[in-house]
Amino acid sequence: MTAVFPPLREELRGLEPYGAPQLDVPVQLNVNENPYGPSPACVADIAASVATAASTLNRYPDREFVELRTALAAYLSRDAPQGITPEQVWAANGSNEVMLQLLQAFGGPGRSALSFAPTYSMYPEYARDTMTTWEQGHRESDFSLDLDAARALVLERRPSVVLLPSPNNPTGTALPPEAVGMLCEAAASYEPGGIVVVDEAYVEFRRDGTPSALELLPRYRNLVVSRTMSKAFALAGGRLGYLAADPVICDAIRVVRLPYHLSAVTQAVALAALRHAPELLGRVADLRAERDECVAWLRGQGLQVADSDANFALFGTFVDRHAVWRGLLERGVLIREVGPDGWLRVSIGTAEEMSSFRGALTQVMATQTTYRDEDRS
Ligand SMILES: *Cc1c(COP(=O)(O)O)cnc(C)c1O
């Protein structure tokens, strides 16, 4: 018998699996889901598509998911004046799997991945799981990037993968195209070079005038733009993430992907959902308006709020954020205790849910000394 059981990799011992607490409360504003479910017509189409797929489930699915790549390319082409071809598209079970595959192909022992904190807490986990060294720079106090410092860090550390969420989670901050271009150039300037992954999980929620990095694809062949159907598309349960990049990058991922990683059921569900894109995305405009209202209301309470291009807002700062989080939970509102110390993140829900959130937060702030004195205005 070994002394330690199970005989895990040493760096994994004692670690907890990632994930927000899943609590059954009336108002769930903690994981940036779209609060609006699919319409009965969309549900019927998904069910019929799954029924069709079910009749051939004795066969393996299309390993190259050509029909789905074609549909995703058509969807992405709306944001890309140059157009996106199916060969430029790759997909997996959520964009988390897409990014893990990128690290499997482009990271690994002796290589590094880099991002700028505060940022998505899964990134260091992809690095750990692929035995890639994790490097981290920092954002400014307004959560933007100091471009010169960011470029200098990339040139110094020479990462194989740069992960840039835009809009960023948990801050909501979008990156200007100049930043993406500058870092693509920096990552192409050393041997053997790095890829730059712009994680656009929340991009459909961006404010007017904020462009997508898809427009930059013709200029930078080391650029990868990752997207998901989990947020704006209201399909978190369907598990479908995808990317657009140079076809040689998609071909490289095909080497590390497991055979038939996208089930016939997943492909059928995603294709049906894409046919209902206008409807599923129809509520995005409402959510953006609700977001802007929420940000303005929080500021009206004397709180700091990060500018947000996403479907959530990061606000604070509180002396004891956990007490505020718990106070909201006691009133049936679940948000997320995430980000720099003192800050909290609320996902944007329906108008009724946001009204519950405002009511609960007003009560919590009235009953506790939860402010930092210097933030009281
Ligand atoms: C939610 C989220 C994703 C999407 O994850 P899926 O695996 O596609 O559900 C990706 N990146 C960030 C930063 C996110 O917050």
XYZ file of C-alpha atoms and ligand atoms in Angstrom:
392
model
C 0.000 0.000 0.000
C 1.211 3.491 -0.762
C 0.923 6.008 2.042
C -1.139 8.364 -0.055
C -4.341 7.193 -1.680
C -5.444 7.840 -4.352
C -1.996 8.174 -5.907
C -2.749 11.532 -7.518
C -0.321 13.829 -9.273
C 1.274 15.724 -6.408
C 0.113 19.153 -7.598
C -3.530 17.983 -7.605
C -3.618 16.691 -4.038
C -6.132 18.372 -1.777
C -7.583 20.555 -4.551
C -11.312 21.207 -4.826
C -13.097 21.008 -8.189
C -13.878 24.405 -9.725
C -17.447 25.690 -9.620
C -19.807 28.169 -8.037
C -22.026 26.849 -5.227
C -25.228 25.452 -6.778
C -27.912 26.475 -4.295
C -31.633 26.240 -4.842
C -32.808 29.826 -4.321
C -35.521 31.822 -6.126
C -33.209 34.400 -7.751
C -30.043 32.893 -9.274
C -27.685 35.574 -10.503
C -24.373 33.809 -9.972
C -23.129 32.081 -13.122
C -23.937 34.560 -15.919
C -26.617 32.377 -17.485
C -29.227 33.825 -19.780
C -32.393 33.991 -17.637
C -34.666 33.411 -20.635
C -35.247 29.802 -21.664
C -35.980 28.676 -25.211
C -39.470 29.227 -26.666
C -41.870 26.291 -27.150
C -41.110 26.359 -30.920
C -37.383 26.111 -30.261
C -37.889 23.343 -27.688
C -40.008 21.409 -30.220
C -37.348 21.793 -32.919
C -34.590 20.628 -30.549
C -36.704 17.642 -29.462
C -37.477 16.641 -33.065
C -33.801 16.967 -34.022
C -32.740 14.803 -31.107
C -35.397 12.217 -32.059
C -33.958 12.050 -35.574
C -30.427 11.723 -34.193
C -31.643 9.003 -31.810
C -32.556 6.668 -34.666
C -28.889 6.401 -35.694
C -27.220 6.426 -32.276
C -25.736 2.984 -32.985
C -23.337 4.851 -35.315
C -20.561 7.205 -34.302
C -21.322 10.858 -35.095
C -19.702 12.928 -37.848
C -16.210 13.324 -36.404
C -15.652 16.547 -38.331
C -19.168 17.921 -37.612
C -19.197 19.590 -41.018
C -22.831 20.674 -40.910
C -22.366 22.328 -37.507
C -19.110 24.026 -38.527
C -20.883 25.389 -41.582
C -23.751 26.769 -39.490
C -21.364 28.298 -36.937
C -19.288 29.894 -39.729
C -22.436 31.482 -41.134
C -23.349 32.823 -37.695
C -19.849 34.254 -37.098
C -19.768 35.884 -40.510
C -22.254 38.455 -39.221
C -19.464 39.923 -37.075
C -16.698 39.471 -39.646
C -16.836 41.585 -42.825
C -14.334 39.225 -44.505
C -16.551 36.189 -43.812
C -15.646 33.036 -41.864
C -15.333 29.641 -43.584
C -16.170 26.234 -42.021
C -12.447 25.334 -42.163
C -11.765 28.244 -39.805
C -14.209 26.904 -37.216
C -13.688 24.357 -34.468
C -16.103 23.328 -31.695
C -16.156 21.263 -28.510
C -18.268 20.633 -25.407
C -18.234 24.224 -24.149
C -15.542 26.808 -24.800
C -13.795 25.507 -21.697
C -13.081 22.313 -23.649
C -12.057 24.338 -26.709
C -9.496 26.217 -24.612
C -8.257 23.060 -22.886
C -7.677 21.545 -26.339
C -5.736 24.672 -27.333
C -3.503 24.218 -24.286
C -3.099 20.511 -25.090
C -1.946 21.386 -28.595
C 0.043 24.572 -27.976
C 1.013 24.377 -24.272
C 2.674 21.548 -22.369
C 5.858 20.962 -20.375
C 8.517 23.602 -21.034
C 5.886 26.009 -22.362
C 3.819 28.714 -20.684
C 0.394 30.336 -20.849
C -0.209 33.915 -19.750
C -3.155 36.111 -18.801
C -3.774 39.295 -16.833
C -5.513 39.201 -13.427
C -8.188 39.613 -12.278
C -9.520 37.225 -14.894
C -11.323 33.932 -15.450
C -10.279 31.490 -12.760
C -10.387 28.452 -15.086
C -7.358 29.601 -17.103
C -4.724 28.511 -14.565
C -6.545 25.175 -14.343
C -6.142 24.486 -18.079
C -2.436 25.238 -17.622
C -2.128 22.957 -14.589
C -3.990 20.111 -16.313
C -1.725 20.283 -19.376
C 1.485 20.779 -17.348
C 1.945 24.207 -18.859
C 3.674 26.889 -16.749
C 1.214 29.575 -15.653
C 2.251 33.229 -15.962
C 0.158 36.140 -14.810
C 0.336 39.879 -15.378
C -2.007 42.382 -13.778
C -4.691 44.787 -14.884
C -4.837 48.451 -13.893
C -7.105 49.593 -11.039
C -9.900 50.276 -13.580
C -9.324 46.700 -14.925
C -7.981 47.900 -18.283
C -4.629 46.713 -19.660
C -1.515 48.869 -19.643
C -0.590 48.012 -23.235
C 3.117 48.772 -22.971
C 3.460 46.744 -19.791
C 1.403 43.895 -21.284
C 3.563 43.793 -24.409
C 6.748 43.931 -22.336
C 5.566 40.987 -20.244
C 4.752 38.909 -23.345
C 8.166 39.687 -24.847
C 9.881 38.771 -21.587
C 8.016 35.537 -20.785
C 7.491 34.387 -24.397
C 4.276 32.454 -23.670
C 2.997 29.832 -26.110
C -0.591 30.855 -25.345
C -1.914 34.284 -24.302
C -5.470 34.187 -22.930
C -7.369 37.457 -23.277
C -11.035 37.419 -22.326
C -12.918 40.286 -23.923
C -15.212 41.210 -22.274
C -13.251 40.019 -19.259
C -14.801 37.878 -16.515
C -15.329 38.919 -13.698
C -14.828 42.613 -14.551
C -16.826 43.027 -17.815
C -13.974 44.980 -19.439
C -13.645 44.771 -23.254
C -10.240 45.079 -24.919
C -9.655 47.596 -27.699
C -8.624 46.027 -31.057
C -5.249 47.830 -30.803
C -4.470 45.797 -27.685
C -5.277 42.509 -29.415
C -3.242 43.456 -32.498
C -0.269 44.600 -30.455
C -0.179 41.390 -28.414
C -0.587 39.218 -31.554
C 2.457 40.970 -33.013
C 4.407 40.563 -29.788
C 3.558 36.834 -29.600
C 4.674 36.355 -33.226
C 8.038 38.047 -32.662
C 9.892 35.207 -30.891
C 10.564 31.558 -31.715
C 8.473 29.472 -32.066
C 5.889 32.122 -31.267
C 2.625 32.025 -29.352
C -1.067 32.074 -30.147
C -3.360 34.775 -28.742
C -6.800 33.531 -27.674
C -9.446 36.216 -27.355
C -12.181 34.607 -25.262
C -15.378 36.293 -26.454
C -17.790 34.330 -24.238
C -19.788 37.515 -23.555
C -19.219 39.417 -26.776
C -22.888 39.528 -27.837
C -23.534 41.752 -24.801
C -20.958 44.380 -25.747
C -22.000 48.017 -25.898
C -22.439 49.750 -29.263
C -19.154 50.622 -30.908
C -17.133 47.819 -29.289
C -15.847 45.635 -32.158
C -15.278 41.854 -32.112
C -11.747 40.485 -32.573
C -13.140 38.434 -35.498
C -12.439 41.461 -37.697
C -8.722 41.087 -36.964
C -8.427 37.461 -38.139
C -7.216 38.320 -41.666
C -4.354 40.379 -40.185
C -2.992 37.982 -37.526
C -2.634 34.278 -38.244
C -1.779 33.541 -34.574
C -5.136 34.963 -33.414
C -7.865 32.640 -32.106
C -11.333 33.962 -31.257
C -13.270 31.727 -28.869
C -17.049 31.875 -28.445
C -19.749 29.929 -26.646
C -23.458 29.186 -26.922
C -23.654 29.197 -23.091
C -24.305 32.880 -22.433
C -26.087 35.098 -24.967
C -27.377 32.034 -26.830
C -29.152 30.694 -23.742
C -27.743 27.197 -24.273
C -25.513 26.634 -21.228
C -27.024 23.164 -20.775
C -26.270 22.179 -24.387
C -22.487 22.482 -23.877
C -21.275 23.964 -27.133
C -18.259 26.232 -27.464
C -16.388 27.075 -30.648
C -13.606 29.142 -32.139
C -12.555 30.857 -35.334
C -8.903 30.833 -36.402
C -6.560 30.035 -39.262
C -7.471 26.545 -40.605
C -3.989 25.265 -39.661
C -4.835 25.964 -36.016
C -8.073 23.968 -36.336
C -6.082 21.131 -37.938
C -3.631 21.189 -35.027
C -6.470 20.786 -32.535
C -7.794 17.798 -34.482
C -4.598 15.975 -33.484
C -5.347 16.235 -29.738
C -9.142 16.026 -29.664
C -10.697 12.746 -28.614
C -12.369 10.926 -31.508
C -16.093 11.757 -31.737
C -15.863 14.276 -28.898
C -19.044 16.035 -30.053
C -21.931 13.608 -29.687
C -24.632 13.289 -32.343
C -27.073 14.642 -29.750
C -24.922 17.710 -29.041
C -24.550 18.403 -32.753
C -28.302 18.075 -33.312
C -29.129 20.355 -30.380
C -26.631 23.029 -31.436
C -27.832 22.975 -35.051
C -31.454 23.343 -33.959
C -30.538 26.190 -31.607
C -28.655 27.966 -34.403
C -31.784 27.799 -36.557
C -33.486 29.771 -33.786
C -30.615 32.229 -33.341
C -32.685 35.392 -33.870
C -35.138 34.329 -31.184
C -32.557 33.037 -28.688
C -30.514 36.192 -29.118
C -33.613 38.377 -29.150
C -33.455 38.984 -25.423
C -29.830 40.157 -25.535
C -30.964 43.735 -26.188
C -33.218 43.583 -23.104
C -30.375 42.194 -21.015
C -27.979 44.917 -22.199
C -30.505 47.581 -21.215
C -31.062 45.868 -17.872
C -27.280 45.762 -17.372
C -26.883 49.488 -18.019
C -29.722 50.197 -15.611
C -28.195 47.978 -12.934
C -24.783 49.674 -13.276
C -26.384 53.117 -12.998
C -28.458 52.074 -9.980
C -25.444 50.613 -8.147
C -23.490 53.818 -8.806
C -26.456 55.748 -7.494
C -26.039 53.841 -4.231
C -22.525 55.247 -3.926
C -20.873 52.002 -4.992
C -18.036 51.532 -7.433
C -18.976 49.546 -10.541
C -16.637 48.385 -13.298
C -17.747 49.450 -16.796
C -19.360 46.330 -18.259
C -19.693 44.998 -21.812
C -21.004 41.694 -20.458
C -24.173 40.316 -18.835
C -22.921 40.958 -15.312
C -21.611 43.779 -13.182
C -18.717 43.798 -10.714
C -19.407 46.146 -7.839
C -18.064 47.090 -4.417
C -16.183 47.630 -2.448
C -17.229 46.111 0.856
C -15.271 45.665 4.055
C -16.842 42.219 4.387
C -18.100 41.084 1.017
C -18.956 37.657 2.336
C -21.438 39.233 4.773
C -23.104 41.071 1.877
C -23.187 37.895 -0.237
C -24.728 35.974 2.676
C -27.222 38.750 3.432
C -28.440 38.593 -0.176
C -28.638 34.803 -0.049
C -30.773 35.004 3.106
C -33.143 37.156 1.055
C -33.309 34.585 -1.746
C -30.782 36.218 -4.100
C -27.667 34.269 -5.076
C -24.776 36.260 -6.592
C -21.058 35.441 -6.872
C -18.274 36.147 -4.464
C -15.502 36.515 -7.012
C -12.912 39.025 -8.188
C -10.572 41.211 -6.166
C -11.132 41.432 -2.433
C -14.148 43.552 -1.524
C -15.941 43.146 -4.871
C -19.007 41.082 -5.811
C -20.406 40.065 -9.190
C -24.082 40.009 -10.106
C -25.352 38.410 -13.323
C -28.081 40.264 -15.183
C -31.428 38.503 -14.926
C -34.990 39.380 -15.833
C -36.481 42.735 -14.793
C -38.232 41.002 -11.879
C -35.032 39.297 -10.747
C -33.103 42.584 -10.887
C -35.807 44.261 -8.872
C -35.462 41.518 -6.221
C -31.701 42.040 -6.251
C -32.045 45.817 -5.781
C -34.535 45.350 -2.956
C -32.360 42.799 -1.170
C -29.172 44.829 -1.562
C -30.891 47.955 -0.241
C -31.922 46.037 2.869
C -28.505 44.463 3.346
C -26.725 47.792 3.023
C -29.130 49.418 5.491
C -28.530 46.781 8.140
C -24.774 46.488 7.975
C -21.707 48.678 7.926
C -20.533 47.087 4.753
C -18.859 50.067 3.112
C -15.281 50.993 3.109
C -15.334 54.523 4.447
C -13.356 56.024 1.582
C -15.895 54.674 -0.924
C -18.815 56.457 0.677
C -19.667 59.395 -1.552
C -18.802 31.329 -19.079
C -17.441 31.514 -19.673
C -17.015 30.699 -20.712
C -17.935 29.669 -21.319
O -17.809 28.438 -20.835
P -18.560 27.221 -21.568
O -17.628 26.092 -21.309
O -18.655 27.543 -23.027
O -19.891 27.089 -20.935
C -15.778 30.938 -21.267
N -14.993 31.930 -20.830
C -15.372 32.742 -19.843
C -14.483 33.862 -19.425
C -16.607 32.550 -19.226
O -16.970 33.344 -18.220
